[in-house]
Coordinates of N, CA and C and ligand atoms in Angstrom, one line a residue:
X264 N 1.0 -1.3 0.2 CA -0.1 0.2 0.0 C 0.9 1.0 0.0
X265 N 0.4 2.4 -1.3 CA 1.7 3.5 -1.1 C 0.7 4.3 -0.4
X266 N 1.2 5.6 -0.1 CA 0.2 6.6 0.6 C 1.0 7.8 -0.1
X267 N 0.0 8.6 -0.6 CA 0.6 10.0 -0.8 C -0.5 11.2 -0.3
X268 N 0.4 11.9 0.6 CA -0.2 12.7 1.1 C 0.3 14.4 1.2
X269 N -0.4 15.2 1.1 CA -0.5 16.5 0.2 C -1.0 17.3 1.3
X270 N -0.1 18.7 0.8 CA -1.5 19.7 2.0 C -2.7 19.9 2.2
X271 N -3.1 20.0 0.7 CA -4.5 20.3 0.7 C -5.5 19.6 0.0
X272 N -6.8 19.9 -0.1 CA -7.6 19.1 -0.9 C -7.9 19.1 -2.2
X273 N -7.2 20.7 -2.6 CA -7.0 20.4 -4.0 C -6.0 19.8 -4.9
X274 N -4.8 19.9 -4.2 CA -3.4 18.9 -4.3 C -4.0 17.4 -4.4
X275 N -4.9 17.0 -3.4 CA -5.0 15.8 -3.7 C -6.1 15.4 -4.8
X276 N -7.0 16.2 -5.2 CA -7.4 16.2 -6.4 C -6.9 15.8 -7.6
X277 N -6.1 17.0 -7.3 CA -4.8 17.1 -8.6 C -3.9 15.5 -8.7
X278 N -3.5 14.9 -7.6 CA -2.4 14.0 -7.6 C -3.2 12.6 -8.2
X279 N -4.4 12.7 -7.9 CA -5.6 11.8 -8.5 C -6.1 12.0 -9.7
X280 N -6.5 12.6 -10.0 CA -6.7 13.1 -11.5 C -5.3 12.7 -12.1
X281 N -3.9 12.8 -12.0 CA -2.9 12.7 -12.8 C -2.9 11.3 -12.6
X282 N -3.5 10.6 -11.8 CA -3.3 9.2 -11.6 C -4.2 8.5 -12.7
X283 N -5.5 9.2 -12.5 CA -6.2 8.7 -13.4 C -6.0 9.0 -14.9
X284 N -5.7 10.1 -15.1 CA -5.5 10.7 -16.6 C -4.3 10.0 -17.1
X285 N -2.9 9.6 -16.1 CA -2.1 9.0 -16.8 C -2.4 7.0 -17.1
X286 N -3.3 6.7 -16.1 CA -3.7 5.6 -17.3 C -4.9 5.4 -18.1
X287 N -5.2 6.7 -18.5 CA -6.5 7.1 -19.7 C -5.0 7.4 -20.9
X288 N -3.9 7.9 -20.4 CA -3.2 8.2 -21.4 C -2.7 6.9 -22.3
X289 N -2.0 6.1 -21.4 CA -1.5 4.9 -21.6 C -2.4 3.6 -22.2
X290 N -3.4 3.4 -21.6 CA -4.1 2.7 -22.0 C -5.7 3.3 -22.4
X291 N -5.4 4.1 -23.7 CA -6.8 4.8 -24.1 C -8.2 4.0 -23.9
X292 N -7.7 2.7 -24.0 CA -9.5 2.0 -24.0 C -9.6 1.1 -22.6
X293 N -9.0 2.0 -21.4 CA -8.9 1.1 -20.0 C -10.5 1.4 -19.6
X294 N -10.7 0.5 -18.7 CA -11.9 0.4 -17.8 C -12.0 0.9 -16.3
X295 N -12.6 1.9 -15.8 CA -12.3 2.8 -14.7 C -13.1 2.6 -14.0
X296 N -13.4 2.0 -12.8 CA -14.1 2.1 -11.5 C -14.4 3.7 -11.1
X297 N -15.8 4.2 -10.9 CA -15.8 5.0 -10.2 C -16.3 5.9 -9.1
X298 N -16.3 6.4 -8.2 CA -17.4 6.6 -6.9 C -17.8 7.9 -7.0
X299 N -18.8 8.3 -6.2 CA -19.7 9.4 -6.2 C -19.4 10.0 -4.8
X300 N -20.1 11.0 -4.1 CA -20.0 11.4 -3.0 C -18.8 12.7 -2.9
X301 N -18.6 13.2 -1.9 CA -17.7 14.8 -1.9 C -16.6 14.4 -2.7
X302 N -15.8 13.8 -2.0 CA -14.3 13.6 -1.9 C -14.5 13.7 -3.7
X303 N -14.5 12.9 -4.4 CA -14.0 12.9 -5.5 C -14.5 13.8 -6.5
X304 N -15.2 14.6 -6.2 CA -15.8 16.1 -7.0 C -14.4 16.8 -7.2
X305 N -13.4 17.1 -6.9 CA -12.5 17.6 -7.2 C -11.5 17.0 -8.4
X306 N -11.4 16.0 -7.9 CA -10.5 15.1 -9.0 C -11.4 15.3 -10.3
X307 N -12.8 15.2 -10.5 CA -13.4 15.1 -11.9 C -13.4 16.3 -12.3
X308 N -13.4 17.5 -11.4 CA -13.3 18.4 -12.2 C -11.8 18.9 -12.8
X309 N -10.4 18.1 -11.9 CA -9.4 18.2 -12.6 C -9.6 17.5 -14.0
X310 N -10.0 16.0 -13.9 CA -10.2 15.6 -15.4 C -10.8 16.2 -16.3
X311 N -12.4 17.2 -16.2 CA -12.8 18.0 -17.0 C -11.4 19.1 -17.8
X312 N -10.9 19.7 -16.7 CA -10.0 20.8 -16.9 C -8.9 19.9 -17.8
X313 N -8.6 19.2 -17.6 CA -7.7 18.3 -18.7 C -8.2 17.9 -19.9
X314 N -9.6 17.7 -20.1 CA -10.0 17.7 -21.3 C -10.2 18.3 -22.5
X315 N -11.0 19.7 -21.2 CA -11.1 21.1 -22.0 C -9.7 21.3 -22.7
X316 N -8.8 21.0 -22.1 CA -7.2 21.5 -22.2 C -6.8 20.9 -23.6
X317 N -7.7 19.8 -24.1 CA -7.2 19.0 -25.0 C -6.5 17.6 -24.8
X318 N -6.0 17.4 -23.5 CA -4.7 16.9 -23.0 C -5.2 15.3 -22.8
X319 N -6.6 15.1 -22.6 CA -7.1 13.7 -22.2 C -8.6 13.3 -23.0
X320 N -8.4 12.3 -23.4 CA -9.3 12.2 -24.2 C -10.0 10.5 -23.9
X321 N -11.2 10.6 -23.8 CA -12.1 9.7 -22.6 C -12.6 8.7 -24.3
X322 N -12.7 9.1 -25.2 CA -13.2 8.3 -26.3 C -13.5 6.7 -26.2
X323 N -12.7 6.1 -25.6 CA -12.6 4.6 -26.0 C -12.6 4.1 -24.1
X324 N -12.6 4.9 -23.5 CA -12.9 4.9 -22.0 C -14.5 4.0 -21.4
X325 N -14.2 2.7 -20.8 CA -15.3 2.8 -20.5 C -15.0 2.8 -18.6
X326 N -16.4 2.5 -18.1 CA -16.4 3.0 -16.7 C -17.6 2.1 -15.8
X327 N -17.2 2.1 -14.6 CA -18.5 1.2 -13.8 C -18.4 1.9 -12.8
X328 N -19.3 2.4 -12.2 CA -19.5 3.2 -10.9 C -19.7 2.1 -10.0
X329 N -19.3 2.2 -8.3 CA -19.5 1.6 -7.6 C -21.3 1.1 -7.0
X330 N -21.6 1.8 -7.3 CA -22.8 1.7 -6.2 C -24.0 2.9 -6.6
X331 N -25.4 2.6 -6.4 CA -26.5 3.5 -6.5 C -27.7 3.1 -5.6
X332 N -28.1 4.6 -5.3 CA -29.4 4.0 -4.3 C -30.6 3.1 -4.9
X333 N -31.0 2.2 -4.3 CA -32.1 1.6 -4.9 C -33.2 2.5 -4.5
X334 N -33.9 2.6 -5.9 CA -35.4 3.1 -5.9 C -35.4 4.7 -6.5
X335 N -34.1 5.1 -6.4 CA -34.3 6.3 -7.2 C -33.8 6.0 -8.7
X336 N -34.2 6.8 -9.7 CA -34.4 6.7 -11.1 C -33.3 7.5 -11.5
X337 N -32.4 7.4 -12.6 CA -31.2 7.9 -13.0 C -31.5 9.5 -13.5
X338 N -32.7 10.1 -13.4 CA -32.9 11.5 -13.6 C -33.5 11.8 -12.2
X339 N -33.2 11.1 -11.1 CA -33.2 12.1 -9.6 C -32.3 12.7 -9.8
X340 N -32.3 14.1 -8.9 CA -31.0 14.5 -8.7 C -29.8 14.4 -7.5
X341 N -30.4 13.5 -6.9 CA -29.7 12.4 -6.1 C -28.9 11.2 -6.0
X342 N -29.8 11.0 -7.5 CA -29.2 9.7 -7.8 C -27.1 9.5 -8.3
X343 N -26.7 8.5 -8.3 CA -25.3 8.7 -8.4 C -25.0 8.8 -10.0
X344 N -26.1 8.6 -11.1 CA -25.9 8.5 -12.0 C -26.0 10.0 -12.6
X345 N -26.8 10.6 -12.1 CA -26.8 11.9 -12.2 C -26.2 12.6 -11.9
X346 N -25.4 12.5 -10.5 CA -23.9 12.9 -10.0 C -23.3 12.5 -10.9
X347 N -22.6 11.6 -11.9 CA -21.9 10.8 -12.3 C -22.0 12.7 -14.1
X348 N -23.1 12.0 -14.1 CA -23.5 12.8 -15.7 C -22.6 14.6 -15.1
X349 N -23.4 14.9 -14.3 CA -23.3 16.0 -13.4 C -21.8 16.7 -13.4
X350 N -21.0 15.9 -12.6 CA -19.4 16.1 -12.2 C -18.7 15.7 -13.4
X351 N -18.9 14.5 -14.3 CA -18.1 14.1 -15.1 C -18.3 13.6 -16.7
X352 N -19.4 13.1 -16.7 CA -19.7 12.8 -18.3 C -20.4 13.8 -19.4
X353 N -20.7 14.0 -18.3 CA -21.5 15.0 -19.4 C -20.4 16.9 -20.2
X354 N -19.3 16.7 -19.5 CA -17.8 17.5 -19.5 C -17.1 16.7 -20.4
X355 N -16.9 15.7 -20.9 CA -16.1 15.1 -21.7 C -16.6 14.4 -22.8
X356 N -15.4 13.5 -23.5 CA -16.1 13.1 -24.6 C -16.3 11.2 -24.6
X357 N -16.4 11.1 -23.6 CA -17.1 9.7 -22.7 C -18.0 9.5 -23.9
X358 N -18.1 7.8 -24.4 CA -19.5 7.7 -24.8 C -20.4 7.0 -23.8
X359 N -21.7 7.8 -23.9 CA -22.2 7.2 -22.3 C -22.7 5.8 -22.4
X360 N -22.7 5.6 -23.4 CA -23.4 3.9 -24.0 C -22.0 3.2 -23.1
X361 N -20.6 3.6 -23.3 CA -19.9 2.7 -22.2 C -20.0 3.4 -20.3
X362 N -20.5 4.1 -20.1 CA -20.9 4.5 -18.7 C -22.0 3.5 -17.5
X363 N -21.5 2.7 -17.0 CA -22.7 1.6 -16.2 C -22.8 2.5 -14.6
X364 N -24.2 2.6 -14.5 CA -24.2 2.4 -13.2 C -25.0 1.5 -12.6
X365 N -25.0 0.9 -11.6 CA -26.6 0.1 -11.0 C -27.7 0.8 -11.7
X366 N -28.5 0.2 -11.9 CA -29.8 0.5 -12.5 C -30.6 0.5 -11.2
X367 N -30.7 2.3 -10.2 CA -31.7 1.7 -8.9 C -32.9 1.9 -9.6
X368 N -33.7 2.1 -10.4 CA -34.7 2.3 -10.9 C -35.6 0.9 -11.2
X369 N -34.7 -0.4 -11.0 CA -35.3 -1.6 -11.1 C -34.9 -2.3 -10.1
X370 N -36.3 -2.5 -9.1 CA -36.5 -3.1 -8.0 C -36.0 -4.6 -7.9
X371 N -35.8 -5.5 -9.2 CA -35.3 -6.6 -9.3 C -34.0 -6.8 -8.9
X372 N -33.5 -7.1 -7.5 CA -32.2 -6.8 -6.9 C -31.3 -7.7 -7.6
X373 N -31.7 -8.8 -7.8 CA -31.0 -10.0 -8.1 C -30.4 -9.9 -9.6
X374 N -31.5 -9.3 -10.5 CA -31.5 -9.1 -11.7 C -30.5 -7.8 -11.7
X375 N -30.5 -6.8 -11.6 CA -29.7 -5.5 -11.1 C -28.0 -6.2 -11.1
X376 N -27.8 -6.5 -9.8 CA -26.6 -7.1 -9.4 C -25.9 -7.9 -9.9
X377 N -26.8 -9.5 -10.2 CA -25.9 -10.2 -10.8 C -25.8 -9.9 -12.6
X378 N -26.3 -8.9 -12.8 CA -26.0 -8.3 -14.4 C -24.9 -7.7 -14.3
X379 N -24.8 -6.8 -13.4 CA -23.9 -5.9 -13.2 C -22.5 -6.2 -13.1
X380 N -22.4 -7.6 -11.5 CA -20.9 -8.1 -12.0 C -20.7 -8.6 -13.3
X381 N -21.7 -9.5 -13.7 CA -21.4 -10.1 -15.0 C -20.7 -9.0 -15.9
X382 N -21.4 -7.8 -16.0 CA -21.2 -7.1 -17.2 C -19.1 -6.7 -17.0
X383 N -19.1 -6.4 -15.5 CA -17.9 -6.0 -15.3 C -17.0 -7.1 -15.9
X384 N -17.0 -7.9 -15.6 CA -16.1 -9.4 -15.9 C -15.8 -9.6 -17.2
X385 N -17.5 -10.0 -18.0 CA -17.2 -10.0 -19.8 C -16.9 -8.6 -20.2
X386 N -16.7 -7.7 -19.5 CA -16.0 -6.4 -19.9 C -14.0 -6.8 -20.0
X387 N -13.9 -7.3 -19.3 CA -12.3 -8.1 -19.1 C -11.8 -7.4 -17.3
X388 N -12.8 -6.7 -16.7 CA -12.7 -6.0 -14.8 C -12.2 -4.7 -15.3
X389 N -12.0 -4.4 -14.2 CA -11.4 -3.0 -14.0 C -10.4 -2.7 -13.9
X390 N -9.6 -1.7 -14.6 CA -8.1 -1.4 -14.9 C -7.7 -0.6 -13.5
X391 N -8.4 0.5 -13.0 CA -8.2 1.4 -12.0 C -10.0 1.9 -11.6
X392 N -9.4 1.4 -10.1 CA -11.0 1.5 -9.3 C -10.4 2.6 -8.5
X393 N -11.4 4.1 -8.3 CA -11.4 5.2 -7.4 C -11.9 4.3 -6.5
X394 N -12.0 5.1 -5.4 CA -12.9 4.9 -3.9 C -12.5 6.0 -3.0
X395 N -13.8 6.3 -2.2 CA -13.6 7.3 -1.1 C -14.0 6.2 -0.3
X396 N -13.7 6.8 1.1 CA -13.8 6.3 2.4 C -14.9 6.6 3.3
X397 N -15.8 6.0 3.7 CA -16.8 6.5 4.6 C -16.5 6.2 6.1
X398 N -16.8 7.8 6.8 CA -16.6 7.7 8.3 C -16.4 6.2 9.2
X399 N -16.8 5.0 8.9 CA -17.0 3.8 9.4 C -16.4 2.9 8.6
X400 N -15.5 3.4 8.1 CA -15.0 2.5 7.1 C -15.4 1.8 5.7
X401 N -16.6 2.3 5.2 CA -17.1 2.0 4.1 C -16.6 2.0 2.8
X402 N -16.3 1.3 2.2 CA -16.4 1.3 0.5 C -17.7 0.8 -0.4
X403 N -17.5 1.9 -1.5 CA -18.7 1.8 -2.0 C -19.9 1.5 -0.9
X404 N -20.9 0.7 -0.8 CA -21.9 0.8 0.2 C -21.3 -0.8 0.8
X405 N -20.3 -1.2 1.0 CA -20.5 -1.9 1.6 C -19.5 -1.9 3.4
X406 N -21.1 -1.9 4.2 CA -21.0 -1.5 5.7 C -20.6 -2.6 6.1
X407 N -19.8 -2.1 7.7 CA -19.3 -2.8 8.9 C -19.8 -4.2 8.5
X408 N -19.7 -5.2 8.8 CA -20.2 -6.4 8.5 C -19.4 -7.8 9.2
X409 N -19.7 -8.7 9.4 CA -19.3 -10.1 10.0 C -18.1 -10.7 8.9
X410 N -18.3 -10.1 7.7 CA -17.6 -11.3 6.6 C -17.7 -10.2 5.5
X411 N -16.5 -10.0 4.6 CA -16.5 -9.1 3.6 C -17.4 -9.8 2.3
X412 N -18.3 -8.9 1.9 CA -19.4 -9.5 0.8 C -18.1 -9.8 -0.4
X413 N -18.8 -10.3 -1.5 CA -17.8 -10.7 -2.2 C -18.7 -10.1 -3.9
X414 N -19.8 -10.6 -4.3 CA -19.7 -9.7 -5.6 C -21.0 -8.6 -5.6
X415 N -21.1 -8.2 -6.4 CA -22.4 -6.9 -6.5 C -23.6 -7.7 -6.0
X416 N -24.1 -6.6 -4.9 CA -25.1 -7.5 -4.2 C -26.2 -5.7 -3.6
X417 N -27.1 -6.3 -3.1 CA -27.8 -5.1 -2.4 C -27.8 -4.5 -0.8
X418 N -28.0 -3.5 -0.6 CA -27.4 -3.6 1.2 C -28.6 -2.8 1.5
X419 N -28.9 -2.9 2.9 CA -29.5 -1.9 4.1 C -28.5 -0.6 4.3
X420 N -28.8 0.3 4.3 CA -27.3 1.3 4.3 C -27.8 1.4 6.1
X421 N -26.8 1.5 6.8 CA -26.6 1.8 8.1 C -26.9 3.5 8.4
X422 N -27.4 3.6 9.9 CA -27.6 4.8 10.5 C -27.0 6.0 9.6
X423 N -25.5 5.3 10.6 CA -24.3 6.1 10.3 C -24.7 7.0 8.6
X424 N -24.7 6.0 8.0 CA -24.6 6.2 6.2 C -25.4 6.9 5.8
X425 N -26.8 6.6 6.5 CA -28.0 7.5 6.2 C -27.8 8.9 6.3
X426 N -27.4 9.3 8.0 CA -27.1 10.1 8.7 C -26.2 11.5 7.7
X427 N -25.0 10.4 7.2 CA -24.1 11.8 6.4 C -24.4 11.3 5.1
X428 N -25.3 10.7 4.6 CA -25.7 10.8 3.1 C -27.3 12.0 3.0
X429 N -27.4 12.4 4.4 CA -28.9 13.2 4.7 C -28.7 14.6 4.0
X430 N -27.1 15.3 4.3 CA -26.8 16.7 3.8 C -27.1 17.4 2.2
X431 N -27.7 15.7 1.4 CA -27.9 16.1 0.2 C -29.1 16.0 -0.1
X432 N -29.6 15.3 0.8 CA -31.4 15.4 0.4 C -32.1 16.4 1.1
X433 N -33.5 16.6 1.1 CA -34.5 17.5 1.6 C -34.5 17.7 3.2
X434 N -34.5 15.8 3.3 CA -35.0 15.5 4.5 C -34.1 14.4 5.1
X435 N -34.2 13.8 6.0 CA -33.4 12.6 6.2 C -34.5 11.3 5.6
X436 N -35.7 11.4 5.7 CA -36.8 10.6 5.3 C -36.3 10.4 4.4
X437 N -35.9 11.6 3.1 CA -36.0 11.2 1.9 C -34.6 10.5 1.4
X438 N -33.9 9.9 2.5 CA -32.6 8.9 2.3 C -33.1 7.6 1.7
X439 N -32.9 7.3 1.0 CA -33.3 5.6 0.6 C -32.2 5.1 1.6
X440 N -33.0 3.7 1.8 CA -32.8 2.7 3.1 C -31.9 1.7 2.3
X441 N -31.7 1.4 1.4 CA -31.0 0.3 0.5 C -30.3 1.0 -1.2
X442 N -29.3 0.3 -1.4 CA -28.6 0.2 -2.2 C -28.1 -0.9 -2.9
X443 N -27.6 -1.1 -4.2 CA -26.8 -1.7 -4.9 C -25.4 -1.3 -4.9
X444 N -24.7 -2.2 -4.9 CA -22.8 -2.0 -4.8 C -22.4 -2.6 -5.1
X445 N -21.1 -2.6 -5.6 CA -19.8 -3.7 -6.0 C -19.5 -4.1 -4.6
X446 N -19.1 -5.5 -4.8 CA -19.0 -6.4 -3.5 C -17.1 -5.9 -3.3
X447 N -17.1 -6.3 -1.9 CA -15.3 -6.3 -1.5 C -14.9 -7.4 -2.8
X448 N -15.3 -8.4 -3.1 CA -14.6 -9.1 -4.0 C -14.4 -8.3 -5.6
X449 N -15.5 -7.5 -6.0 CA -15.3 -6.8 -7.0 C -14.4 -5.7 -6.9
X450 N -14.2 -5.0 -5.7 CA -13.1 -4.0 -5.8 C -12.0 -4.4 -5.5
X451 N -11.7 -5.7 -5.0 CA -10.3 -6.4 -5.0 C -10.2 -6.5 -6.5
X452 N -10.8 -7.1 -6.9 CA -10.3 -7.4 -8.0 C -10.0 -6.6 -9.6
X453 N -10.0 -5.1 -9.3 CA -9.3 -4.4 -9.6 C -7.9 -4.2 -9.8
X454 N -7.6 -4.2 -11.1 CA -5.9 -4.0 -11.3 C -5.3 -3.2 -10.3
X455 N -5.7 -1.9 -10.1 CA -5.3 -1.0 -9.3 C -6.1 -0.3 -8.5
X456 N -6.0 0.2 -7.1 CA -6.9 1.1 -6.6 C -6.4 2.2 -5.9
X457 N -7.1 3.4 -5.9 CA -6.6 4.7 -5.5 C -7.7 5.2 -4.7
X458 N -7.4 5.7 -3.3 CA -8.8 5.9 -2.5 C -8.1 7.2 -2.3
X459 N -9.0 8.3 -2.3 CA -8.9 9.5 -2.1 C -9.3 10.3 -0.5
X460 N -8.9 10.7 0.2 CA -9.3 10.9 1.7 C -8.9 12.6 2.2
X461 N -10.1 13.2 2.4 CA -9.8 14.5 2.8 C -10.4 14.8 4.6
X462 N -10.0 15.8 5.0 CA -10.4 16.2 6.2 C -9.9 15.6 7.3
X463 N -10.1 16.5 8.0 CA -9.6 16.1 10.0 C -11.0 15.0 10.0
X464 N -12.1 14.9 9.8 CA -13.4 14.2 10.5 C -13.0 12.7 10.0
X465 N -12.1 12.3 8.8 CA -11.4 11.4 8.7 C -10.4 10.7 9.1
X466 N -9.5 11.1 10.1 CA -8.5 11.2 10.2 C -7.9 9.5 11.1
X467 N -9.5 9.3 12.1 CA -9.3 8.3 12.8 C -9.6 6.9 12.1
X468 N -10.5 7.2 10.8 CA -10.7 5.9 10.2 C -9.6 5.7 9.4
X469 N -8.8 6.8 8.5 CA -7.6 6.4 7.8 C -6.6 6.0 8.6
X470 N -6.6 5.8 9.7 CA -5.7 5.5 10.7 C -6.3 3.9 11.4
X471 N -7.2 4.0 11.6 CA -7.7 2.5 11.8 C -8.2 1.6 10.4
X472 N -8.1 2.2 9.2 CA -8.3 1.3 8.1 C -7.0 0.8 7.3
X473 N -6.1 1.3 7.4 CA -5.1 1.1 6.6 C -3.8 0.8 7.6
X474 N -3.8 1.1 8.7 CA -2.6 0.9 10.1 C -3.5 -0.3 11.0
X475 N -4.6 -0.7 11.0 CA -5.4 -1.5 12.0 C -5.1 -2.8 11.4
X476 N -5.8 -3.7 12.3 CA -6.4 -5.3 11.6 C -6.9 -5.0 10.5
X477 N -6.9 -6.2 9.5 CA -8.1 -6.4 8.3 C -9.0 -7.2 8.8
X478 N -10.0 -6.4 9.1 CA -11.0 -7.1 9.8 C -12.7 -6.4 8.7
X479 N -13.8 -7.5 8.6 CA -14.8 -6.8 8.0 C -15.5 -5.9 8.6
X480 N -15.4 -5.7 9.7 CA -15.8 -4.6 10.7 C -15.4 -3.0 10.2
X481 N -14.2 -3.3 9.6 CA -13.6 -1.9 8.9 C -13.6 -2.5 7.3
X482 N -14.8 -2.1 6.5 CA -14.3 -2.7 5.2 C -13.0 -2.4 4.5
X483 N -12.6 -1.1 4.6 CA -11.6 -0.4 3.8 C -10.6 -1.4 4.3
X484 N -10.3 -2.0 5.7 CA -9.1 -2.3 5.7 C -8.4 -3.5 4.9
X485 N -9.4 -4.2 4.4 CA -9.0 -5.4 3.6 C -8.1 -4.2 2.1
X486 N -8.2 -3.0 1.8 CA -7.2 -2.8 0.8 C -5.4 -3.1 1.3
X487 N -5.2 -3.2 2.3 CA -4.1 -3.6 2.6 C -3.4 -4.4 2.2
X488 N -4.1 -5.4 1.4 CA -3.9 -6.7 1.2 C -4.2 -7.0 -0.2
X489 N -4.6 -5.6 -1.0 CA -4.0 -5.3 -2.1 C -3.0 -4.9 -2.6
X490 N -3.0 -5.9 -3.9 CA -1.2 -5.9 -4.4 C -0.9 -4.5 -5.0
X491 N -1.8 -3.2 -5.5 CA -1.6 -2.2 -6.0 C -2.6 -1.0 -5.4
X492 N -2.6 -0.9 -4.3 CA -3.7 0.3 -3.8 C -2.4 1.9 -3.5
X493 N -3.4 2.3 -3.8 CA -2.5 3.6 -3.0 C -3.7 5.1 -2.9
X494 N -3.0 5.6 -1.7 CA -4.4 6.3 -0.7 C -4.0 7.5 -0.8
X495 N -4.5 8.5 -1.6 CA -3.9 9.8 -1.5 C -4.7 10.8 -0.6
X496 N -4.4 11.4 0.7 CA -5.0 11.7 1.6 C -4.3 13.5 1.6
X497 N -5.1 14.3 2.1 CA -4.6 15.4 2.8 C -3.6 15.3 3.8
X498 N -3.5 16.6 4.3 CA -2.7 16.5 5.9 C -3.8 16.0 6.9
X499 N -4.7 16.8 6.3 CA -5.6 16.6 7.8 C -6.3 15.0 8.1
X500 N -6.5 14.3 6.9 CA -7.1 13.3 7.0 C -5.5 12.1 7.4
X501 N -4.3 12.6 7.2 CA -3.6 12.1 7.3 C -2.7 12.1 8.3
X502 N -3.6 13.3 9.2 CA -3.3 13.4 10.5 C -2.7 12.2 11.8
X503 N -3.7 11.4 11.7 CA -2.9 10.2 12.9 C -2.9 8.7 12.2
X504 N -1.8 9.0 11.2 CA -1.0 7.8 10.5 C 0.0 8.1 11.4
X505 N 0.6 7.0 11.7 CA 1.8 6.5 12.2 C 3.1 7.3 11.1
X506 N 3.9 8.1 11.7 CA 5.1 8.7 11.5 C 5.9 7.5 10.9
Ligands
F6R695 C1 -19.9 6.8 -2.9 C2 -19.6 5.3 -2.1 C3 -19.2 5.8 -1.0 C4 -18.3 7.3 -0.5 C5 -18.1 7.5 1.1 C6 -17.1 8.6 1.1 O1 -19.7 6.2 -4.5 O2 -19.3 4.6 -2.5 O3 -18.4 5.0 -0.3 O4 -16.6 7.1 -0.7 O5 -19.5 7.2 1.2 O6 -18.2 10.0 0.5 P1 -17.8 11.4 0.6 O7 -16.6 11.7 -0.2 O8 -18.8 12.0 0.1 O9 -17.1 11.3 2.7

């Protein structure tokens, strides 16, 4: 596991975007795994800027997002499909037909999850997976549990995640209670993983996940076992890492 510690959020974003851009330039038809949430917004802004500068071409890139709320249609402003269009896909020359987000509008969880997992592997797997980190150590919507879930599956969200995500909804009652997410096995199957983490409120979980024991109660801890995982933190998020 490699750590890159930057002073600021903007530098963290630039470093993550540089890693993604390098992958796309060296492998123009690569498959990126993407995340939503607040943390990668700056990374996506940097990628859009690179594209507008004429230095980054997404025309042959395929993407698979980590997760989606169950019950939200793609047009819903809080859906992760909407987020991805708004923050990245609508601003670069990616072929939308190659962008994949689990279909939250389909209530048939088995059909959505099995089809999504199959599509990832039929496509040859993920070359570079971008992740954020939840306060409770979740990655994607893989919440603390007694075992690491393997493939894409439906989950009930924990109170901690519902509370954290309620900032984006009119009321906490509007936050969906379940979601579809890649499993830990899906994420660990990516050839490279890039985790972005920002802010003092993430300092405890950064230290616990990346320097503590590997346990399913801290899902991100499993990334310590990934052969090519880079964590890019700003100074605040890194402040409790052992020196
Ligand atoms: C989003 C996702 C989540 C977030 C995590 C951190 O697709 O998979 O695991 O990465 O909740 O969210 P932020 O960045 O908002 O702190």
